Coordinates of C-alpha atoms and ligand atoms in Angstrom, one line a residue:
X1167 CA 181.3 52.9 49.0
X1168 CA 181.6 50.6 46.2
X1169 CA 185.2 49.7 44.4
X1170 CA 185.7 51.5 41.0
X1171 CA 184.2 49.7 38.5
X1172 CA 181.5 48.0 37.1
X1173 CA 178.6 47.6 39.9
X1174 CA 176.3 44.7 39.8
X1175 CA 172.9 46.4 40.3
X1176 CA 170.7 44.3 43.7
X1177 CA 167.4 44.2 42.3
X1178 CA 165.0 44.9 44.9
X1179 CA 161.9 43.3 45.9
X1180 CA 160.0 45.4 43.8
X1181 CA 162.0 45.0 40.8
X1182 CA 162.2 41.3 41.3
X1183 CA 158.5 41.5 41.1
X1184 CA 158.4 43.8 38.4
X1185 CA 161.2 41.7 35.9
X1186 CA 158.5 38.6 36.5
X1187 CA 155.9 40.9 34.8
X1188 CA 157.9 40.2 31.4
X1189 CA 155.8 39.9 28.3
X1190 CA 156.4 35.5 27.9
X1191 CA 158.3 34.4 25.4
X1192 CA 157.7 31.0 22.8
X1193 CA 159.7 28.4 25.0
X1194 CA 162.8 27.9 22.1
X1195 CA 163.6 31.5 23.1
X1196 CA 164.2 30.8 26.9
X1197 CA 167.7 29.8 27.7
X1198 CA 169.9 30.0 24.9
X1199 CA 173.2 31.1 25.5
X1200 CA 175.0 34.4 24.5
X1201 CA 177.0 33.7 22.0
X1202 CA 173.7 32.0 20.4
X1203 CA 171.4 35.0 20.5
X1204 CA 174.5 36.6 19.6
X1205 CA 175.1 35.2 16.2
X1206 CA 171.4 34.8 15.6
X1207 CA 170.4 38.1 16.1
X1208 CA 173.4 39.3 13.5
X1209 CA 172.3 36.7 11.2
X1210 CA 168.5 38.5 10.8
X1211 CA 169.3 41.8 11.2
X1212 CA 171.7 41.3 8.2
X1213 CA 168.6 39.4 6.3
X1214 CA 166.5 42.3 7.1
X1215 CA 169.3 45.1 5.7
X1216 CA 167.7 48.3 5.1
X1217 CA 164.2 47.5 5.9
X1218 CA 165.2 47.2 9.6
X1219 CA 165.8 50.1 12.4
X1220 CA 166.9 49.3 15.7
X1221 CA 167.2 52.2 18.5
X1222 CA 168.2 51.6 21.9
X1223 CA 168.0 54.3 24.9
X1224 CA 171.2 54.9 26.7
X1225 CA 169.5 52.5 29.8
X1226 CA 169.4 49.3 27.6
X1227 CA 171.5 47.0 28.9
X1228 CA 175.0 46.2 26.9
X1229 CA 173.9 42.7 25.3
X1230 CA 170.8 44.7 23.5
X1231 CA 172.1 48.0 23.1
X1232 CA 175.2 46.7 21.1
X1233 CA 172.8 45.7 18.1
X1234 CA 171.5 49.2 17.9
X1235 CA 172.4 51.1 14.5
X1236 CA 171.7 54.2 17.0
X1237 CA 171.5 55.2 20.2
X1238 CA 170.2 58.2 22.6
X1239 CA 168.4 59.8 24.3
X1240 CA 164.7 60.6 24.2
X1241 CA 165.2 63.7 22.4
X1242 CA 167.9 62.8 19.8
X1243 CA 166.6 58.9 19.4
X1244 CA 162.8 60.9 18.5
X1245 CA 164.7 62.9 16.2
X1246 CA 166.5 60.4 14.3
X1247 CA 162.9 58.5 12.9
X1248 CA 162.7 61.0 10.3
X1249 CA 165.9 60.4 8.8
X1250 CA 165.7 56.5 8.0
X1251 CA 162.5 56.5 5.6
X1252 CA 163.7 53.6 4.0
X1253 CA 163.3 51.3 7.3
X1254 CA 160.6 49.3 7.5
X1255 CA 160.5 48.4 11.1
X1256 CA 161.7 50.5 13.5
X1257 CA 162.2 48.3 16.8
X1258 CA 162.2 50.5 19.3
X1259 CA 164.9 49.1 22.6
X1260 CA 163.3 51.2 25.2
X1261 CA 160.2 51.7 26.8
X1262 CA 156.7 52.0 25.5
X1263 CA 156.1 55.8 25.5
X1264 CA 159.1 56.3 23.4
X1265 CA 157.6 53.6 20.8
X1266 CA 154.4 55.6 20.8
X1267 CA 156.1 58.9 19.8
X1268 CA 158.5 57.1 17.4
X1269 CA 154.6 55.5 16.0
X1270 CA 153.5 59.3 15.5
X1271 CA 156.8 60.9 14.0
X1272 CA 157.5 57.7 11.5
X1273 CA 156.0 57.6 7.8
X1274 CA 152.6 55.9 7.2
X1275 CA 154.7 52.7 5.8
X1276 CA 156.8 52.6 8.6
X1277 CA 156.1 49.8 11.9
X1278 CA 157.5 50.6 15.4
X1279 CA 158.2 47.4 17.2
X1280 CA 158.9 47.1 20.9
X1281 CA 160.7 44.0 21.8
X1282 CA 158.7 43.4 24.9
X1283 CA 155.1 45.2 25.5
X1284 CA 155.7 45.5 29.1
X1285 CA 158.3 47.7 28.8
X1286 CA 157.0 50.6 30.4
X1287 CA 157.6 53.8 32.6
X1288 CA 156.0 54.0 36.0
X1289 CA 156.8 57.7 35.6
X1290 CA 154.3 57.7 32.7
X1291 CA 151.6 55.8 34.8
X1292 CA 151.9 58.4 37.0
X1293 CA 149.5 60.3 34.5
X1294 CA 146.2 59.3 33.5
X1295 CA 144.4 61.1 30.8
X1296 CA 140.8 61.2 33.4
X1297 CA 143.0 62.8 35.8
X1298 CA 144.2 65.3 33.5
X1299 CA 140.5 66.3 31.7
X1300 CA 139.7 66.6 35.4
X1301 CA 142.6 68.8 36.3
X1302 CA 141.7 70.7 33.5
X1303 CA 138.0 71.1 34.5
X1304 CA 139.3 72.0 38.2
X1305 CA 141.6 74.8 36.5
X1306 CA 139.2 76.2 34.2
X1307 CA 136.6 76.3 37.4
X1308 CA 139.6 78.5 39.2
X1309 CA 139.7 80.7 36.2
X1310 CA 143.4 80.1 35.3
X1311 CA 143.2 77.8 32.5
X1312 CA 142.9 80.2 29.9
X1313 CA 146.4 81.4 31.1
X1314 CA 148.1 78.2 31.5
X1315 CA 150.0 76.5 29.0
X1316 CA 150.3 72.7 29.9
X1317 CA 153.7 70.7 29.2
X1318 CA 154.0 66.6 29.1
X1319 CA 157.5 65.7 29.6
X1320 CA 158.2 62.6 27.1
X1321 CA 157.7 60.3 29.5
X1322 CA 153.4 60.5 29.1
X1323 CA 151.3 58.1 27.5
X1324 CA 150.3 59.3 23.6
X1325 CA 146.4 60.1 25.2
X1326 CA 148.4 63.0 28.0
X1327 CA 150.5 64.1 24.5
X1328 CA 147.2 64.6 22.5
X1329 CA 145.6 66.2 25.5
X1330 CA 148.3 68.7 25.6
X1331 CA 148.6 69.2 22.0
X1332 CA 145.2 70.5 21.5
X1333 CA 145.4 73.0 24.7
X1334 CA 148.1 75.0 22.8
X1335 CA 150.8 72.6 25.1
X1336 CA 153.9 71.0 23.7
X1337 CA 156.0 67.9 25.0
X1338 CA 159.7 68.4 26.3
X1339 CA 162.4 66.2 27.0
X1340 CA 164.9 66.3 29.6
X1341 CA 167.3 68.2 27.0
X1342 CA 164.8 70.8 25.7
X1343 CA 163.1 71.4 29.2
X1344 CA 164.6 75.0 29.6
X1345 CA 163.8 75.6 26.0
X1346 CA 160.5 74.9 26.7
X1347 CA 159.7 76.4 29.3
X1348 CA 160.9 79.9 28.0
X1349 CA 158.4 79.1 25.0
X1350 CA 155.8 78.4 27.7
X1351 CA 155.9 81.5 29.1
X1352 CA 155.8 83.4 26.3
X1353 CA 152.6 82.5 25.9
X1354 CA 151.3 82.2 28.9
X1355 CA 151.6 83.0 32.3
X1356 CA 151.4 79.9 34.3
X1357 CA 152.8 76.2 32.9
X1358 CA 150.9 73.0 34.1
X1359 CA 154.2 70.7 34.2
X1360 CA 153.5 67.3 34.0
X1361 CA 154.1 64.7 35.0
X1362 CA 157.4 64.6 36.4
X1363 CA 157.3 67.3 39.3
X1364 CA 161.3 67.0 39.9
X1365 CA 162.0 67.6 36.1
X1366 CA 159.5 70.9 36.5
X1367 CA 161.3 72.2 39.7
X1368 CA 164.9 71.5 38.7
X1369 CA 164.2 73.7 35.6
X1370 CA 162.3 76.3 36.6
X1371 CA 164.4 77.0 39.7
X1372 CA 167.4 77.4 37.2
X1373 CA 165.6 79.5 35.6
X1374 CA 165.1 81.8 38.7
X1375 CA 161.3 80.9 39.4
X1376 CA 160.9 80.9 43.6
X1377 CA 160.1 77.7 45.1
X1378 CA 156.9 79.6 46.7
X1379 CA 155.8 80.2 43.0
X1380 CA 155.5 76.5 42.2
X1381 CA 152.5 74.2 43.9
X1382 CA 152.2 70.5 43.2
X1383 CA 149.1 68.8 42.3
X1384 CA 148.0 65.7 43.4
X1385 CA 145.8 63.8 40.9
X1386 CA 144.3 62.0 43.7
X1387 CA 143.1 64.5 46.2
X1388 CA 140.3 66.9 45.0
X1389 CA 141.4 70.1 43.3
X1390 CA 144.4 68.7 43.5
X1391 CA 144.6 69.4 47.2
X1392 CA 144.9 72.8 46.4
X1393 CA 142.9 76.1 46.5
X1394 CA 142.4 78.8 44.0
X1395 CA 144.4 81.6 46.1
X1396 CA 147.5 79.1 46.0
X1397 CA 147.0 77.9 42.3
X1398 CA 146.3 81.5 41.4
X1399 CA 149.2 82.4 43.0
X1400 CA 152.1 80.3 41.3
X1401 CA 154.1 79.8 37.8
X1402 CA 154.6 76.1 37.9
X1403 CA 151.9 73.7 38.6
X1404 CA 153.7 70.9 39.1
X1405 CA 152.1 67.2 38.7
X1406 CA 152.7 65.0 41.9
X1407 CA 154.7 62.4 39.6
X1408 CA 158.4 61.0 39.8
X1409 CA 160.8 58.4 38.3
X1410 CA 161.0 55.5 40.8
X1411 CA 164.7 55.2 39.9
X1412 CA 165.9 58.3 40.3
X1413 CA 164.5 59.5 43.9
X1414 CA 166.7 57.2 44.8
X1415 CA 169.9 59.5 44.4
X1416 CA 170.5 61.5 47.7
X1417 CA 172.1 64.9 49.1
X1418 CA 173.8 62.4 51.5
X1419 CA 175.4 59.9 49.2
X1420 CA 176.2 63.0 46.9
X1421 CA 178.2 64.1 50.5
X1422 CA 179.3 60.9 51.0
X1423 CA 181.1 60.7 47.8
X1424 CA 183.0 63.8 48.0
X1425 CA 184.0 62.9 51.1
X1426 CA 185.6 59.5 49.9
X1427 CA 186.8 61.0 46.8
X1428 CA 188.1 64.5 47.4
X1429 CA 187.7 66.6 43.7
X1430 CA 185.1 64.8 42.0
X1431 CA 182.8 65.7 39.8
X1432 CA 179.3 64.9 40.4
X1433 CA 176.8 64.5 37.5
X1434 CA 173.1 63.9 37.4
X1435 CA 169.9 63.7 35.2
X1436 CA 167.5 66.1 36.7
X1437 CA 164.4 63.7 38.0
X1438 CA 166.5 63.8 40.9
X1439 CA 164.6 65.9 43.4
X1440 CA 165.8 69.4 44.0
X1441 CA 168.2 69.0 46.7
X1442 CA 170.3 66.6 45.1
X1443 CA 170.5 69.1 42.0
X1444 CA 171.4 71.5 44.0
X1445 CA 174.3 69.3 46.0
X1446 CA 175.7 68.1 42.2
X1447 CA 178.3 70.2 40.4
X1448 CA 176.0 69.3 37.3
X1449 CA 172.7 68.4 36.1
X1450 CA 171.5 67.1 32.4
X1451 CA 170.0 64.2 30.0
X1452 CA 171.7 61.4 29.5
X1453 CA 173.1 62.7 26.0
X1454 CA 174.5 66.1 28.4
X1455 CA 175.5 63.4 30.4
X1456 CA 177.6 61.3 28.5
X1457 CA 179.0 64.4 26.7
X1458 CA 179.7 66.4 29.9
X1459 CA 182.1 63.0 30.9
X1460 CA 183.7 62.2 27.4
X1461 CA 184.5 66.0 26.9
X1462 CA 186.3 66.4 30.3
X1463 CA 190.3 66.2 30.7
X1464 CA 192.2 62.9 31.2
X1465 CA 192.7 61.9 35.0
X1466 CA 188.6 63.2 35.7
X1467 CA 186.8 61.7 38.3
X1468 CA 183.2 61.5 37.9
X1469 CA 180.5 60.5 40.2
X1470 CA 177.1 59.9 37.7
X1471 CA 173.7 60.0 39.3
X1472 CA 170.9 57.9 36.4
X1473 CA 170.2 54.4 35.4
X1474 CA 173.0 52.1 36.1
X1475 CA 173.5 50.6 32.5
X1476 CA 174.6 53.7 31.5
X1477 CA 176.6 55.0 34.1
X1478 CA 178.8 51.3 33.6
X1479 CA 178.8 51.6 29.9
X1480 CA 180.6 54.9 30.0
X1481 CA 183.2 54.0 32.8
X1482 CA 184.1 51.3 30.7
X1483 CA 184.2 53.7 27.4
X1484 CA 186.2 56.4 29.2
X1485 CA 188.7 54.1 31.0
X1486 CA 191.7 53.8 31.7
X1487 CA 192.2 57.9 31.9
X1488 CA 188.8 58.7 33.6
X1489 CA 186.9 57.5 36.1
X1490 CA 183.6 57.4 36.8
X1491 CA 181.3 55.7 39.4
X1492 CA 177.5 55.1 40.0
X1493 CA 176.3 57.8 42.8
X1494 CA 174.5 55.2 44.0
X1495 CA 176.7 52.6 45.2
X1496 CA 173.9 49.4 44.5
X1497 CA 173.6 51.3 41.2
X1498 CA 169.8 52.0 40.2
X1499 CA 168.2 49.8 37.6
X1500 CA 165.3 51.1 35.9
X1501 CA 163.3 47.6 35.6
X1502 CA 161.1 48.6 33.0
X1503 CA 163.6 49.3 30.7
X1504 CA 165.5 45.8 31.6
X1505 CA 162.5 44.0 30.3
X1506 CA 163.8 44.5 26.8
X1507 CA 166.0 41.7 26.6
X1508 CA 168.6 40.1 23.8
X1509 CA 166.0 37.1 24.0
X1510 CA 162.9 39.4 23.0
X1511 CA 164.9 41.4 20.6
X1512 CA 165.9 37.6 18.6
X1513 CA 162.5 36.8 18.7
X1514 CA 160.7 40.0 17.3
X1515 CA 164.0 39.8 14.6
X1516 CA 163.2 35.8 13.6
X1517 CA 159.4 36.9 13.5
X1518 CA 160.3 39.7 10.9
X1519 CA 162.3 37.3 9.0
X1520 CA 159.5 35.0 9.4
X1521 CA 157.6 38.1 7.7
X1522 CA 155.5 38.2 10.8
X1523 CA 155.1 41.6 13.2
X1524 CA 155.1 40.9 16.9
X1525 CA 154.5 44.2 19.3
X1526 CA 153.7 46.3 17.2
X1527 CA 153.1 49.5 18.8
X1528 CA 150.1 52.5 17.7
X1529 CA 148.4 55.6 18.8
X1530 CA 145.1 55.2 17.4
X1531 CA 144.3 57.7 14.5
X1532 CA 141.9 60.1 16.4
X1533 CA 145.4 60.7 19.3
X1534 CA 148.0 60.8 16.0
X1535 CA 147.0 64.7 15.0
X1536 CA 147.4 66.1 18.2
X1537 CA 150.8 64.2 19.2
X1538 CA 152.0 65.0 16.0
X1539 CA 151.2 68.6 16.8
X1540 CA 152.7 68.5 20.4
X1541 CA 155.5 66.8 19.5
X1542 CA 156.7 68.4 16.4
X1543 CA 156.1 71.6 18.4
X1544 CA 159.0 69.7 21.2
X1545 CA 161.5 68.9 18.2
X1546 CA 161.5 72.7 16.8
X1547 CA 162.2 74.1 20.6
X1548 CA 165.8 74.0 21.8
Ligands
LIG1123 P1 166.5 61.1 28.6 O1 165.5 62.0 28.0 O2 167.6 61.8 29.3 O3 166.9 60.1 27.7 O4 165.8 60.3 29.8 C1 164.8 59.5 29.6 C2 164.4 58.8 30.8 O5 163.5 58.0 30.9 C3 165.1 59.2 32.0 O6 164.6 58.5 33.1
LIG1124 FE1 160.6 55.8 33.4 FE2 162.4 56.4 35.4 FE3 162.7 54.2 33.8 FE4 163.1 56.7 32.8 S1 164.3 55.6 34.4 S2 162.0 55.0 31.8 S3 161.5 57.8 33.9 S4 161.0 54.6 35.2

């Protein structure tokens, strides 16, 4: 197990190949120093004043996220558009799904920005609109997609929102999900939950569904590798997707830890799969999270299971009187998210100074109605 403290992620294979596919920069921007970005970056975001709006997720890594005028989670950060109509640009410090949405719930004058375009979520990928007509197809050919009411977690591309929108769906976010599954079922009887199958199971278990009521579908096998008796059969049809960073969390470290550190508190966001839930003494967003640790009495011991960034930036906010640590002892990185960094966010900042938009982020005009639909339908459940 790791020392208390601050844990330098080990970027993996994978994520080393991943942080290459970084959007390129204009060469000036490439090697400055900290202090330089630093003082730059505070130099145009005072220029731009008012017209300017910068978010950052709670995964951002400190030498972004510190230039944030707010910060969140999906749910509260897709909130907070509608109260700063006087921005201009909204640059967006997370990952391109949540710049889409932002896109849809801003005013017509309003830009979203996303420091780097390849800022994405390969939980998102994991859903692509042709897989979902055709799931749709396959369920309507089974005769239950009249009854079925189909939910997009956030984390979806703005064509899986519109898809949903129109089917009498709504999006949720990992601090709604309960919410929204109780509206679900009040108007129908089966939910399609895409596509994060852990964030589907965690919620509907809690929420006493049997695990023999929920099937998953795979996007890539016919009929999603299921037959009608079995999809006929269950509540929750539950899209074969999952966050890449937080599969990574385990029963056994979860065992581990309390071994090590007798009384502590274990904490984690529910993509972790169901076992790992189950093993935790809590589950939650990253805003449940971070409030579940601040609100807890002095001397706590926390053990937080989500993206490293944020599990170091609290431990450093609640110490010296609480402790937390990464469940994980390498910490997970989310690598898309890490592709937003204080280098893009000075160059986007210069460039609107400049009074030129880089990465600007849309949903076309014929996807806006029916995200607007789905996800003003996802702000009014809670
Ligand atoms: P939150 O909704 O808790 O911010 O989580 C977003 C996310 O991408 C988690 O992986
Ligand atoms: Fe996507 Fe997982 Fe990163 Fe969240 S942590 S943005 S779900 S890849």
């Amino acid at each position: 197990m790791h020392p208390m403290g601050s844990i330098i992620p080990l970027l993996t294979e994978f994520e080393k190949e991943h942080l290459s596919e970084r959007q390129p920069l204009p060469e000036r921007y490439l090697g400055l120093s900290d202090a330089e970005m630093a003082s730059r970056i505070a130099i145009a975001r005072a220029t731009l004043g008012n017209r300017l709006l910068i978010l950052g997720h709670h995964y951002q890594r400190d030498e972004v996220i510190r230039f944030a005028d707010f910060t969140g989670d999906s749910f509260k950060l897709a909130r907070h558009i509608a109260t700063r109509p006087e921005a201009e640009f909204i640059v967006f410090c997370g990952v391109h799904f949540m710049a889409e949405s932002a896109d849809v719930l801003c005013a017509p004058h309003q830009q979203v920005i996303l420091p780097d375009l390849a800022a994405g979520c390969s939980m998102a990928d994991m859903a692509e609109p042709e897989q979902l007509q055709q799931c749709w197809e396959d369920l309507q050919k089974m005769g239950v997609a009249a009854g079925a009411v189909p939910v997009t977690y956030i984390n979806s591309a703005a064509s899986i929102k519109a898809f949903v929108g129109e089917q009498g769906g709504t999006v949720c976010t990992s601090s709604n999900a309960e919410a929204t599954l109780r509206w679900a079922f009040a108007r129908g009887e089966k939910v399609l939950f895409l596509p994060d199958q852990h964030l589907g199971r965690n919620t509907a278990f809690k929420m006493g569904i049997p695990l023999d009521q929920m099937v998953v579908w795979d996007p890539n096998e016919e009929s999603g590798g299921l037959d009608s008796e079995q999809v006929r059969r269950a509540k929750m049809i539950l899209w074969k997707g999952h966050c890449s960073v937080h599969v990574r969390f385990t029963a056994a470290q979860i065992a581990a830890t309390r071994a090590q550190y007798p009384g502590i508190r274990v904490i984690v966001h529910p993509e972790v799969p169901l076992d790992v839930v189950q093993a935790a003494d809590d589950a939650g967003s990253t805003e449940y999270i971070i409030g579940q640790v601040k609100g807890s009495p002095e001397g706590s011991v926390w053990a937080v299971g989500t993206e490293v960034h944020l599990v170091n930036r609290l431990a450093t906010e609640v110490a010296p009187g609480k402790t937390v640590i990464s469940l994980d002892q390498f910490g997970c990185l989310c690598s898309t998210m890490f592709r937003v960094s204080p280098n893009h966010l000075l160059w986007i900042l210069e460039e609107l100074v400049a009074g030129r938009v880089q990465n600007r982020v849309t949903v076309s005009e014929d996807q806006k109605h029916w995200n607007r639909v789905a996800l003003d339908r996802m702000l009014s459940i809670q």
